[in-house]
Every structure is written in structure tokens, then in C-alpha cells.
Tab-separated table of C-alpha atoms and ligand atoms in Angstrom:
chain	number	residue	atom	x	y	z
A	1	UNK	CA	-40.513	-61.239	-33.456
A	2	UNK	CA	-39.860	-62.048	-37.136
A	3	UNK	CA	-40.264	-59.124	-39.604
A	4	UNK	CA	-43.304	-60.465	-41.606
A	5	UNK	CA	-45.056	-61.285	-38.373
A	6	UNK	CA	-44.283	-57.912	-36.861
A	7	UNK	CA	-45.675	-56.289	-39.988
A	8	UNK	CA	-48.702	-58.416	-39.848
A	9	UNK	CA	-49.383	-57.411	-36.220
A	10	UNK	CA	-48.833	-53.715	-37.020
A	11	UNK	CA	-51.234	-53.797	-40.040
A	12	UNK	CA	-53.865	-55.527	-37.890
A	13	UNK	CA	-53.519	-52.748	-35.149
A	14	UNK	CA	-53.653	-50.133	-37.851
A	15	UNK	CA	-56.772	-51.643	-39.499
A	16	UNK	CA	-58.432	-52.041	-35.980
A	17	UNK	CA	-57.664	-48.368	-35.426
A	18	UNK	CA	-59.117	-47.462	-38.868
A	19	UNK	CA	-62.231	-49.542	-38.035
A	20	UNK	CA	-62.737	-47.472	-34.939
A	21	UNK	CA	-62.666	-44.119	-36.811
A	22	UNK	CA	-65.891	-42.352	-36.469
A	23	UNK	CA	-67.588	-41.184	-39.443
A	24	UNK	CA	-70.645	-39.518	-38.058
A	25	UNK	CA	-72.077	-37.727	-34.872
A	26	UNK	CA	-74.227	-39.737	-32.662
A	27	UNK	CA	-75.884	-37.303	-30.282
A	28	UNK	CA	-76.237	-38.604	-26.859
A	29	UNK	CA	-74.121	-41.666	-27.250
A	30	UNK	CA	-70.758	-42.315	-25.553
A	31	UNK	CA	-68.211	-40.345	-27.564
A	32	UNK	CA	-64.838	-41.996	-27.312
A	33	UNK	CA	-61.547	-40.144	-27.829
A	34	UNK	CA	-58.342	-41.641	-29.340
A	35	UNK	CA	-57.807	-43.706	-26.108
A	36	UNK	CA	-61.416	-45.106	-26.217
A	37	UNK	CA	-62.354	-42.904	-23.191
A	38	UNK	CA	-65.736	-40.859	-23.321
A	39	UNK	CA	-64.813	-37.172	-24.049
A	40	UNK	CA	-64.487	-35.208	-20.883
A	41	UNK	CA	-65.185	-31.645	-22.042
A	42	UNK	CA	-68.581	-30.422	-20.532
A	43	UNK	CA	-69.952	-26.954	-21.065
A	44	UNK	CA	-67.574	-26.935	-24.012
A	45	UNK	CA	-66.556	-24.338	-26.667
A	46	UNK	CA	-64.580	-24.995	-29.793
A	47	UNK	CA	-62.042	-23.167	-31.777
A	48	UNK	CA	-60.910	-23.740	-35.391
A	49	UNK	CA	-57.222	-22.813	-35.882
A	50	UNK	CA	-54.751	-23.666	-38.705
A	51	UNK	CA	-56.857	-26.565	-40.056
A	52	UNK	CA	-57.725	-28.118	-36.653
A	53	UNK	CA	-60.632	-27.851	-34.320
A	54	UNK	CA	-59.951	-27.604	-30.548
A	55	UNK	CA	-62.570	-28.500	-28.074
A	56	UNK	CA	-62.198	-27.125	-24.697
A	57	UNK	CA	-64.608	-28.140	-21.758
A	58	UNK	CA	-64.923	-28.855	-17.940
A	59	UNK	CA	-63.075	-31.939	-16.936
A	60	UNK	CA	-65.478	-33.670	-14.658
A	61	UNK	CA	-64.870	-36.488	-12.197
A	62	UNK	CA	-67.160	-39.260	-10.814
A	63	UNK	CA	-69.510	-38.452	-7.989
A	64	UNK	CA	-71.122	-35.316	-6.717
A	65	UNK	CA	-67.699	-33.706	-6.046
A	66	UNK	CA	-67.297	-33.611	-9.725
A	67	UNK	CA	-69.860	-30.636	-9.984
A	68	UNK	CA	-66.906	-28.480	-8.756
A	69	UNK	CA	-63.556	-28.214	-10.491
A	70	UNK	CA	-61.166	-30.984	-9.331
A	71	UNK	CA	-58.887	-30.882	-12.469
A	72	UNK	CA	-59.321	-28.055	-14.817
A	73	UNK	CA	-60.167	-27.501	-18.521
A	74	UNK	CA	-59.645	-30.447	-20.817
A	75	UNK	CA	-58.665	-29.913	-24.510
A	76	UNK	CA	-59.065	-32.333	-27.371
A	77	UNK	CA	-58.261	-31.626	-31.084
A	78	UNK	CA	-59.724	-32.891	-34.301
A	79	UNK	CA	-59.387	-32.631	-38.031
A	80	UNK	CA	-62.857	-33.836	-38.964
A	81	UNK	CA	-65.041	-33.115	-35.704
A	82	UNK	CA	-65.981	-36.741	-35.429
A	83	UNK	CA	-62.559	-38.100	-34.153
A	84	UNK	CA	-60.958	-36.389	-31.125
A	85	UNK	CA	-57.392	-36.633	-29.872
A	86	UNK	CA	-56.687	-36.166	-26.125
A	87	UNK	CA	-54.563	-33.034	-25.723
A	88	UNK	CA	-54.655	-33.187	-21.927
A	89	UNK	CA	-55.475	-30.481	-19.327
A	90	UNK	CA	-55.122	-27.041	-20.906
A	91	UNK	CA	-55.872	-25.095	-17.714
A	92	UNK	CA	-55.120	-26.844	-14.457
A	93	UNK	CA	-56.857	-25.932	-11.222
A	94	UNK	CA	-54.409	-24.564	-8.500
A	95	UNK	CA	-53.577	-26.934	-5.483
A	96	UNK	CA	-56.357	-26.843	-2.713
A	97	UNK	CA	-55.285	-24.533	-0.050
A	98	UNK	CA	-53.106	-22.362	-2.366
A	99	UNK	CA	-55.458	-19.428	-2.042
A	100	UNK	CA	-55.660	-19.147	-5.827
A	101	UNK	CA	-59.003	-17.904	-7.265
A	102	UNK	CA	-58.872	-21.195	-9.236
A	103	UNK	CA	-57.996	-23.485	-6.574
A	104	UNK	CA	-59.266	-27.164	-6.613
A	105	UNK	CA	-62.877	-27.128	-5.499
A	106	UNK	CA	-63.831	-23.832	-7.103
A	107	UNK	CA	-66.579	-23.852	-9.798
A	108	UNK	CA	-65.055	-23.419	-13.260
A	109	UNK	CA	-67.651	-23.684	-15.984
A	110	UNK	CA	-68.227	-23.207	-19.711
A	111	UNK	CA	-64.639	-22.318	-20.907
A	112	UNK	CA	-64.483	-20.590	-24.299
A	113	UNK	CA	-61.130	-20.032	-26.180
A	114	UNK	CA	-60.622	-17.428	-28.865
A	115	UNK	CA	-57.409	-16.483	-30.745
A	116	UNK	CA	-56.317	-12.931	-30.705
A	117	UNK	CA	-54.589	-11.971	-33.992
A	118	UNK	CA	-53.035	-8.827	-32.619
A	119	UNK	CA	-51.206	-10.426	-29.646
A	120	UNK	CA	-50.947	-14.071	-31.127
A	121	UNK	CA	-52.271	-15.276	-27.885
A	122	UNK	CA	-55.037	-17.843	-27.176
A	123	UNK	CA	-57.412	-16.406	-24.678
A	124	UNK	CA	-59.709	-18.560	-22.439
A	125	UNK	CA	-62.705	-17.205	-20.706
A	126	UNK	CA	-64.792	-19.083	-18.100
A	127	UNK	CA	-67.449	-18.756	-15.439
A	128	UNK	CA	-65.670	-18.687	-12.142
A	129	UNK	CA	-67.318	-19.199	-8.593
A	130	UNK	CA	-64.894	-19.031	-5.730
A	131	UNK	CA	-64.395	-22.133	-3.616
A	132	UNK	CA	-66.824	-22.521	-0.724
A	133	UNK	CA	-69.141	-19.696	-1.856
A	134	UNK	CA	-71.675	-21.713	-3.867
A	135	UNK	CA	-72.676	-19.517	-6.832
A	136	UNK	CA	-72.566	-16.254	-5.068
A	137	UNK	CA	-69.309	-14.808	-6.472
A	138	UNK	CA	-70.676	-14.737	-10.106
A	139	UNK	CA	-67.358	-13.888	-11.726
A	140	UNK	CA	-65.960	-14.316	-15.111
A	141	UNK	CA	-62.248	-15.205	-15.529
A	142	UNK	CA	-59.556	-15.213	-18.132
A	143	UNK	CA	-56.443	-17.238	-18.895
A	144	UNK	CA	-53.890	-17.129	-21.763
A	145	UNK	CA	-51.565	-19.299	-23.721
A	146	UNK	CA	-49.318	-18.993	-26.679
A	147	UNK	CA	-50.444	-22.448	-27.853
A	148	UNK	CA	-53.995	-23.502	-28.532
A	149	UNK	CA	-53.669	-26.659	-26.437
A	150	UNK	CA	-52.032	-24.792	-23.506
A	151	UNK	CA	-50.890	-24.752	-20.764
A	152	UNK	CA	-52.994	-21.617	-20.132
A	153	UNK	CA	-51.747	-19.095	-17.473
A	154	UNK	CA	-54.469	-17.798	-15.220
A	155	UNK	CA	-54.696	-13.894	-15.509
A	156	UNK	CA	-57.578	-12.716	-13.301
A	157	UNK	CA	-61.281	-12.618	-12.681
A	158	UNK	CA	-63.824	-9.850	-13.099
A	159	UNK	CA	-67.284	-8.601	-12.106
A	160	UNK	CA	-67.848	-6.728	-15.438
A	161	UNK	CA	-69.318	-3.277	-15.980
A	162	UNK	CA	-68.143	-1.684	-12.501
A	163	UNK	CA	-68.929	1.875	-12.604
A	164	UNK	CA	-70.410	1.861	-16.059
A	165	UNK	CA	-74.035	2.056	-17.041
A	166	UNK	CA	-75.201	-0.009	-19.982
A	167	UNK	CA	-76.025	1.503	-23.397
A	168	UNK	CA	-79.500	3.151	-23.458
A	169	UNK	CA	-79.683	3.531	-19.736
A	170	UNK	CA	-81.702	6.536	-18.835
A	171	UNK	CA	-80.692	9.253	-16.393
A	172	UNK	CA	-83.682	8.694	-14.253
A	173	UNK	CA	-82.878	5.003	-13.709
A	174	UNK	CA	-79.716	5.830	-11.839
A	175	UNK	CA	-81.404	6.361	-8.500
A	176	UNK	CA	-83.453	3.731	-6.639
A	177	UNK	CA	-87.224	4.128	-7.449
A	178	UNK	CA	-89.738	4.404	-4.575
A	179	UNK	CA	-91.153	1.115	-3.409
A	180	UNK	CA	-88.958	-0.956	-5.634
A	181	UNK	CA	-87.598	-3.212	-2.813
A	182	UNK	CA	-91.016	-4.490	-1.924
A	183	UNK	CA	-92.015	-5.416	-5.623
A	184	UNK	CA	-93.121	-9.030	-5.922
A	185	UNK	CA	-90.906	-11.059	-8.263
A	186	UNK	CA	-92.277	-11.842	-11.728
A	187	UNK	CA	-95.122	-9.220	-11.521
A	188	UNK	CA	-95.415	-6.884	-14.493
A	189	UNK	CA	-94.277	-3.978	-12.221
A	190	UNK	CA	-91.246	-5.914	-11.098
A	191	UNK	CA	-90.327	-6.895	-14.621
A	192	UNK	CA	-90.502	-3.143	-15.567
A	193	UNK	CA	-88.307	-2.377	-12.515
A	194	UNK	CA	-85.721	-4.942	-13.654
A	195	UNK	CA	-85.672	-3.399	-17.097
A	196	UNK	CA	-85.079	-0.079	-15.531
A	197	UNK	CA	-81.994	-1.126	-13.559
A	198	UNK	CA	-83.244	-2.647	-10.292
A	199	UNK	CA	-80.212	-5.021	-10.148
A	200	UNK	CA	-77.910	-2.962	-12.360
A	201	UNK	CA	-78.005	-0.192	-9.722
A	202	UNK	CA	-77.492	-2.572	-7.027
A	203	UNK	CA	-74.214	-3.966	-8.513
A	204	UNK	CA	-73.122	-0.748	-10.133
A	205	UNK	CA	-70.126	-0.259	-7.837
A	206	UNK	CA	-68.783	-3.801	-7.451
A	207	UNK	CA	-69.586	-4.793	-11.074
A	208	UNK	CA	-72.184	-6.935	-12.514
A	209	UNK	CA	-72.821	-10.636	-11.830
A	210	UNK	CA	-71.444	-12.892	-14.589
A	211	UNK	CA	-72.457	-16.740	-14.649
A	212	UNK	CA	-73.218	-18.798	-17.708
A	213	UNK	CA	-71.188	-17.127	-20.467
A	214	UNK	CA	-69.925	-17.269	-24.051
A	215	UNK	CA	-67.328	-15.367	-26.182
A	216	UNK	CA	-68.150	-14.341	-29.750
A	217	UNK	CA	-65.593	-12.825	-32.236
A	218	UNK	CA	-67.302	-10.622	-34.974
A	219	UNK	CA	-65.947	-10.404	-38.587
A	220	UNK	CA	-64.254	-7.186	-37.676
A	221	UNK	CA	-62.118	-8.879	-34.921
A	222	UNK	CA	-64.049	-7.353	-32.048
A	223	UNK	CA	-64.882	-9.846	-29.351
A	224	UNK	CA	-67.785	-9.911	-26.967
A	225	UNK	CA	-68.658	-11.477	-23.691
A	226	UNK	CA	-72.230	-12.621	-23.119
A	227	UNK	CA	-73.191	-13.669	-19.544
A	228	UNK	CA	-76.214	-14.453	-17.427
A	229	UNK	CA	-76.256	-11.584	-14.898
A	230	UNK	CA	-78.584	-9.814	-12.428
A	231	UNK	CA	-79.363	-13.101	-10.587
A	232	UNK	CA	-79.581	-14.922	-13.988
A	233	UNK	CA	-82.510	-12.590	-14.980
A	234	UNK	CA	-80.804	-10.565	-17.674
A	235	UNK	CA	-78.065	-11.279	-20.179
A	236	UNK	CA	-75.300	-8.765	-20.418
A	237	UNK	CA	-73.317	-8.193	-23.695
A	238	UNK	CA	-69.940	-6.578	-23.097
A	239	UNK	CA	-67.285	-5.634	-25.569
A	240	UNK	CA	-63.731	-6.918	-24.815
A	241	UNK	CA	-60.530	-4.908	-25.213
A	242	UNK	CA	-58.262	-5.347	-28.231
A	243	UNK	CA	-56.363	-7.981	-26.468
A	244	UNK	CA	-59.460	-9.896	-25.517
A	245	UNK	CA	-58.299	-9.991	-21.815
A	246	UNK	CA	-60.457	-7.197	-20.413
A	247	UNK	CA	-63.653	-5.097	-20.823
A	248	UNK	CA	-63.813	-1.811	-22.626
A	249	UNK	CA	-66.761	-0.596	-20.402
A	250	UNK	CA	-69.217	-0.617	-23.312
A	251	UNK	CA	-72.125	-3.054	-22.506
A	252	UNK	CA	-75.672	-3.588	-22.997
A	253	UNK	CA	-78.567	-5.575	-21.469
A	254	UNK	CA	-80.559	-8.321	-23.447
A	255	UNK	CA	-83.948	-9.641	-22.547
A	256	UNK	CA	-84.336	-8.043	-19.120
A	257	UNK	CA	-85.987	-10.402	-16.613
A	258	UNK	CA	-86.007	-13.014	-19.419
A	259	UNK	CA	-84.230	-15.374	-17.153
A	260	UNK	CA	-81.833	-16.812	-19.635
A	261	UNK	CA	-78.907	-19.122	-19.176
A	262	UNK	CA	-76.474	-21.058	-21.423
A	263	UNK	CA	-75.932	-18.364	-24.165
A	264	UNK	CA	-74.584	-19.461	-27.555
A	265	UNK	CA	-74.155	-16.922	-30.295
A	266	UNK	CA	-73.637	-17.091	-34.149
A	267	UNK	CA	-73.660	-14.698	-37.124
A	268	UNK	CA	-75.310	-15.638	-40.311
A	269	UNK	CA	-76.044	-13.413	-43.317
A	270	UNK	CA	-75.127	-10.408	-41.391
A	271	UNK	CA	-77.555	-11.148	-38.507
A	272	UNK	CA	-76.765	-12.310	-35.021
A	273	UNK	CA	-78.526	-15.321	-33.469
A	274	UNK	CA	-78.481	-16.171	-29.862
A	275	UNK	CA	-79.759	-19.460	-28.461
A	276	UNK	CA	-80.309	-19.824	-24.679
A	277	UNK	CA	-82.045	-21.946	-22.047
A	278	UNK	CA	-84.225	-21.160	-19.133
A	279	UNK	CA	-82.988	-21.504	-15.636
A	280	UNK	CA	-83.654	-24.751	-13.995
A	281	UNK	CA	-80.238	-25.882	-12.634
A	282	UNK	CA	-78.885	-28.968	-14.136
A	283	UNK	CA	-82.351	-30.082	-15.369
A	284	UNK	CA	-82.980	-29.405	-19.069
A	285	UNK	CA	-85.802	-27.077	-20.320
A	286	UNK	CA	-86.973	-25.584	-23.620
A	287	UNK	CA	-84.332	-23.594	-25.455
A	288	UNK	CA	-85.058	-19.960	-26.577
A	289	UNK	CA	-83.836	-18.020	-29.588
A	290	UNK	CA	-83.159	-14.361	-30.453
A	291	UNK	CA	-82.156	-12.393	-33.511
A	292	UNK	CA	-80.615	-8.985	-34.002
A	293	UNK	CA	-79.465	-7.029	-36.960
A	294	UNK	CA	-76.775	-5.302	-34.859
A	295	UNK	CA	-74.939	-6.906	-31.968
A	296	UNK	CA	-75.923	-4.153	-29.522
A	297	UNK	CA	-79.552	-4.869	-30.381
A	298	UNK	CA	-82.520	-4.535	-30.393
A	299	UNK	CA	-82.688	-8.389	-29.918
A	300	UNK	CA	-85.987	-9.915	-30.958
A	301	UNK	CA	-87.036	-12.980	-29.085
A	302	UNK	CA	-88.175	-15.809	-31.413
A	303	UNK	CA	-89.385	-19.253	-30.436
A	304	UNK	CA	-87.870	-22.635	-29.179
A	305	UNK	CA	-85.458	-23.692	-31.990
A	306	UNK	CA	-86.005	-27.307	-31.093
A	307	UNK	CA	-88.688	-29.310	-32.941
A	308	UNK	CA	-90.189	-32.713	-32.662
A	309	UNK	CA	-90.179	-35.126	-29.752
A	310	UNK	CA	-88.405	-33.832	-26.644
A	311	UNK	CA	-88.256	-30.313	-28.057
A	312	UNK	CA	-89.570	-29.008	-24.647
A	313	UNK	CA	-86.349	-30.185	-22.990
A	314	UNK	CA	-84.124	-29.464	-25.973
A	315	UNK	CA	-83.706	-33.228	-26.297
A	316	UNK	CA	-82.737	-33.433	-22.557
A	317	UNK	CA	-79.805	-30.985	-23.065
A	318	UNK	CA	-78.751	-27.358	-22.526
A	319	UNK	CA	-76.903	-25.251	-25.001
A	320	UNK	CA	-73.180	-24.500	-24.675
A	321	UNK	CA	-71.879	-23.221	-28.091
A	322	UNK	CA	-72.624	-22.780	-31.723
A	323	UNK	CA	-69.700	-23.916	-33.952
A	324	UNK	CA	-69.326	-22.525	-37.361
A	325	UNK	CA	-68.106	-25.349	-39.670
A	326	UNK	CA	-64.913	-24.301	-41.432
A	327	UNK	CA	-65.010	-24.007	-45.225
A	328	UNK	CA	-68.869	-24.418	-45.392
A	329	UNK	CA	-71.156	-21.396	-45.778
A	330	UNK	CA	-73.842	-21.015	-43.163
A	331	UNK	CA	-73.053	-24.364	-41.544
A	332	UNK	CA	-73.441	-24.346	-37.796
A	333	UNK	CA	-73.390	-27.110	-35.140
A	334	UNK	CA	-75.398	-26.586	-32.093
A	335	UNK	CA	-73.499	-28.042	-29.130
A	336	UNK	CA	-75.238	-28.854	-25.893
A	337	UNK	CA	-74.827	-30.768	-22.705
A	338	UNK	CA	-76.809	-33.596	-21.254
A	339	UNK	CA	-75.927	-32.965	-17.519
A	340	UNK	CA	-75.650	-35.919	-15.105
A	341	UNK	CA	-75.065	-34.097	-11.844
A	342	UNK	CA	-75.174	-37.350	-9.665
A	343	UNK	CA	-72.148	-38.550	-11.743
A	344	UNK	CA	-70.992	-35.587	-13.771
A	345	UNK	CA	-68.236	-37.468	-15.813
A	346	UNK	CA	-71.039	-39.453	-17.429
A	347	UNK	CA	-72.532	-36.248	-18.865
A	348	UNK	CA	-73.413	-36.640	-22.688
A	349	UNK	CA	-73.011	-34.291	-25.676
A	350	UNK	CA	-75.833	-33.374	-28.073
A	351	UNK	CA	-74.413	-31.967	-31.202
A	352	UNK	CA	-76.973	-31.316	-33.951
A	353	UNK	CA	-76.978	-29.211	-37.220
A	354	UNK	CA	-78.514	-25.794	-36.866
A	355	UNK	CA	-80.684	-24.723	-39.641
A	356	UNK	CA	-82.789	-21.710	-40.292
A	357	UNK	CA	-86.365	-21.088	-41.469
A	358	UNK	CA	-86.253	-17.399	-42.346
A	359	UNK	CA	-84.900	-15.806	-39.159
A	360	UNK	CA	-85.919	-18.751	-36.900
A	361	UNK	CA	-83.052	-21.059	-35.913
A	362	UNK	CA	-84.218	-24.710	-36.100
A	363	UNK	CA	-83.024	-27.967	-34.550
A	364	UNK	CA	-84.134	-31.459	-35.475
A	365	UNK	CA	-83.200	-34.601	-33.755
A	366	UNK	CA	-81.084	-37.093	-35.477
A	367	UNK	CA	-79.634	-40.399	-34.017
A	368	UNK	CA	-76.824	-40.207	-36.503
A	369	UNK	CA	-75.841	-37.432	-38.939
A	370	UNK	CA	-72.749	-36.238	-40.911
A	371	UNK	CA	-71.366	-32.900	-42.093
A	372	UNK	CA	-72.916	-33.856	-45.437
A	373	UNK	CA	-76.232	-32.378	-44.352
A	374	UNK	CA	-74.654	-28.965	-44.916
A	375	UNK	CA	-74.005	-29.761	-48.586
A	376	UNK	CA	-77.730	-30.473	-49.232
A	377	UNK	CA	-79.785	-27.869	-50.798
A	378	UNK	CA	-81.620	-27.211	-47.477
A	379	UNK	CA	-79.215	-27.585	-44.609
A	380	UNK	CA	-80.375	-29.209	-41.477
A	381	UNK	CA	-82.256	-32.258	-42.972
A	382	UNK	CA	-80.291	-34.887	-40.891
A	383	UNK	CA	-79.196	-38.081	-42.730
B	1	DGJ	C1	-77.073	-24.321	-15.222
B	1	DGJ	C2	-75.781	-23.782	-15.869
B	1	DGJ	O1	-76.093	-23.681	-17.236
B	1	DGJ	C3	-74.726	-24.719	-15.680
B	1	DGJ	O2	-73.590	-24.198	-16.413
B	1	DGJ	C4	-74.480	-24.802	-14.158
B	1	DGJ	O3	-73.994	-23.540	-13.726
B	1	DGJ	C5	-75.655	-25.280	-13.498
B	1	DGJ	N1	-76.760	-24.456	-13.859
B	1	DGJ	C6	-75.559	-25.411	-12.007
B	1	DGJ	O4	-76.694	-25.697	-11.373
């Protein structure tokens, strides 16, 4: 090819690529990566590191089999949050039949990656269900890497809190209470029994169940694991060790018998905010919200943060993470999944600006919005 012609072709390709640059969020729409393929990062979390955002999520495949882990955790990176570059599989499942806890066909959900300043390691936590056991194992697991994009090395899984009572647990709650096994679920007496350790006692020796989870790193560098526990009835908040790869044994319950999943946590103005969902499998439901002045509580339950049409289904989605926007004060993105369990690879992403009315976190639907909303006097008013 002659030089001017080649240059022309290159310029045309470059300008086409330019035209394809995304300049806004379009919640619920197909979200192409740099190859033009819909992002494959479900139940995602995000990390901001050295001027780049990294997105980690469940890589799903087509068909019902895609509801279990066939590939691993997919990573993307971005400078502007609109345009994502495919960084490949950060944590790969082990071959089927290998006997690994993360072998192909296990359930590996909601990966969250944090950076540990003391060790210089990137630490990935995720909800793990062992292959062939449905959701019975209820474990949380950890993998590490010296690079944000991986590859991550699987370390181990846990049932947290084994042999440790939660903060505020009373002496009298350490023994089974008369008649507790016969209590009818959802009655006031049963709720009281749950709050007084009905399930905590049951799982005291083997460790507490851990399903939907998130990781939160506080300003002082301490990291916390929040998970749906006790048959998804109660959230457990647990402190991680200094290397973020294990538990210190200090933990607390949040909203006993509240039946919360999909926890996402952020800190604003010195207060902690938690957004969760109810428990309806892959079907969406109304989000919930909580506020606390101290991470160990007490946590006060607030209302559904979603407003307007489809608020009762959180716009047909379920929370997965709250991403603080780098360099902008009190700017948070609510990240959620629109699950499609009959063909999981099609799952959509609902990212919306999270604003606050007093203590109440607020979500408003927007077909299209930009980070500019955070520069407006009242953040959250979508463009
Ligand atoms: C809802 C959870 O939030 C998801 O992560 C997944 O575990 C589904 N339940 C499974 O039904």
C-alpha cells in the first residue's frame, strides 16, 4: 500500500475508534468493551489504582450452565469509567475434576478486589459454593496477585467466625433456648430468637455461613468483610487481618432476621451507608438502606433508596457495589446487576449516581448520565 493511502486508512480507523468512544453511562444498555463485546463482569466490584479503574466480575457463559463458574473472574480497566479495556481472566477456575475448591462448575460470585498497602498485594474475595453442593457450602474465599489485573493465585476459603461470638453477644445466648427449634419462621418470637443467636449458635463450631458479600476498606486502612449469613437472614460484618487475607475474629451482626443480600457499603461525611436487597433469588426486589456512625453499629435501617418508576424492583436490578469516584468529593456510583439466569451472559449493568437526602441514600433513574452530575450543586440530578 502506498504511504498516503496507508495513512488515510489508519486515520479512518482511528477516527472510527474515536467515534466509538463512550461519553456517558447508559444503564441497562449493551455496554461494549474495547473489542465491541458486551462487558462480562457480573456481580462486579471496582478498584481505583494508580489513575486507573479496574472492574472485576463473574465471567458468565450462555445458557443455564453459565450460572455456575465455567471460566472465572473477568477484569477490565478504564481511565474514565465509560470505556473499558478487556484485561482478560484475572482468576481462572481450576480444571474440572482437579479437586480444587474453585474447580470449573463451582459457584464463584461477587468478586471484590482491594489493594493492601502493607503487603503490596491485590487481594480478591468472593463468594464460593463448592461444586455439586448447590448453595449449601456458603463459603467466602480469597485469592492474591502482585498485579491488579492478575493472574490471581487462589489462597483458601473460609466459614468466618468459627469459635468466636459476635460483639454484644450475651452470656445467656450461648446455650440453646427451650422450645427454639419449634418456633415458626417469621413470627416475632422467632425473630427474637434469631437476634439472640439461634443460627449463630448452630454454626459456632464450623464457622458462620457467608454468601453474598462485599469488602470495604476504611480510611484507617482496616478492611471489613460483609456477608449474608445465617441462611441469608442476618448480615455479618467481620474485620480482616492486616494482610486482608484472613479474619481477626472480631465480628458483629447487622439487621438480624432482616433477610438481606447483595451488600454494598460506602462512607460519606464520617458515616457508613449500606445498600442491600431482599432475598428473591435472581429476581429483583426493592433495595434497602442503612446508616451507622460507627462501622460496628448500631446500624439504623432507612428506606428504599430507589425512587420513581420501577423503584420497587430497584429498576429491575440488584446491588453489587458502591464505587467512590476518584478526585470528586462525595461522588458515588451505585452498581447493580440485571440478572438473566436463562442466559446469564446477557446480564445487564445498572450504574446510577448515588445521592443523599440527609442520611437517606437516593437513586433516580437516568437513561443516560455523565460524571458531570457530581459537579452540580446537588449531586444526583441526572443529565
Ligand atoms: C441472589 C444473589 O444476590 C446472587 O449473587 C446469586 O447468589 C443468586 N441469588 C442465586 O440465586
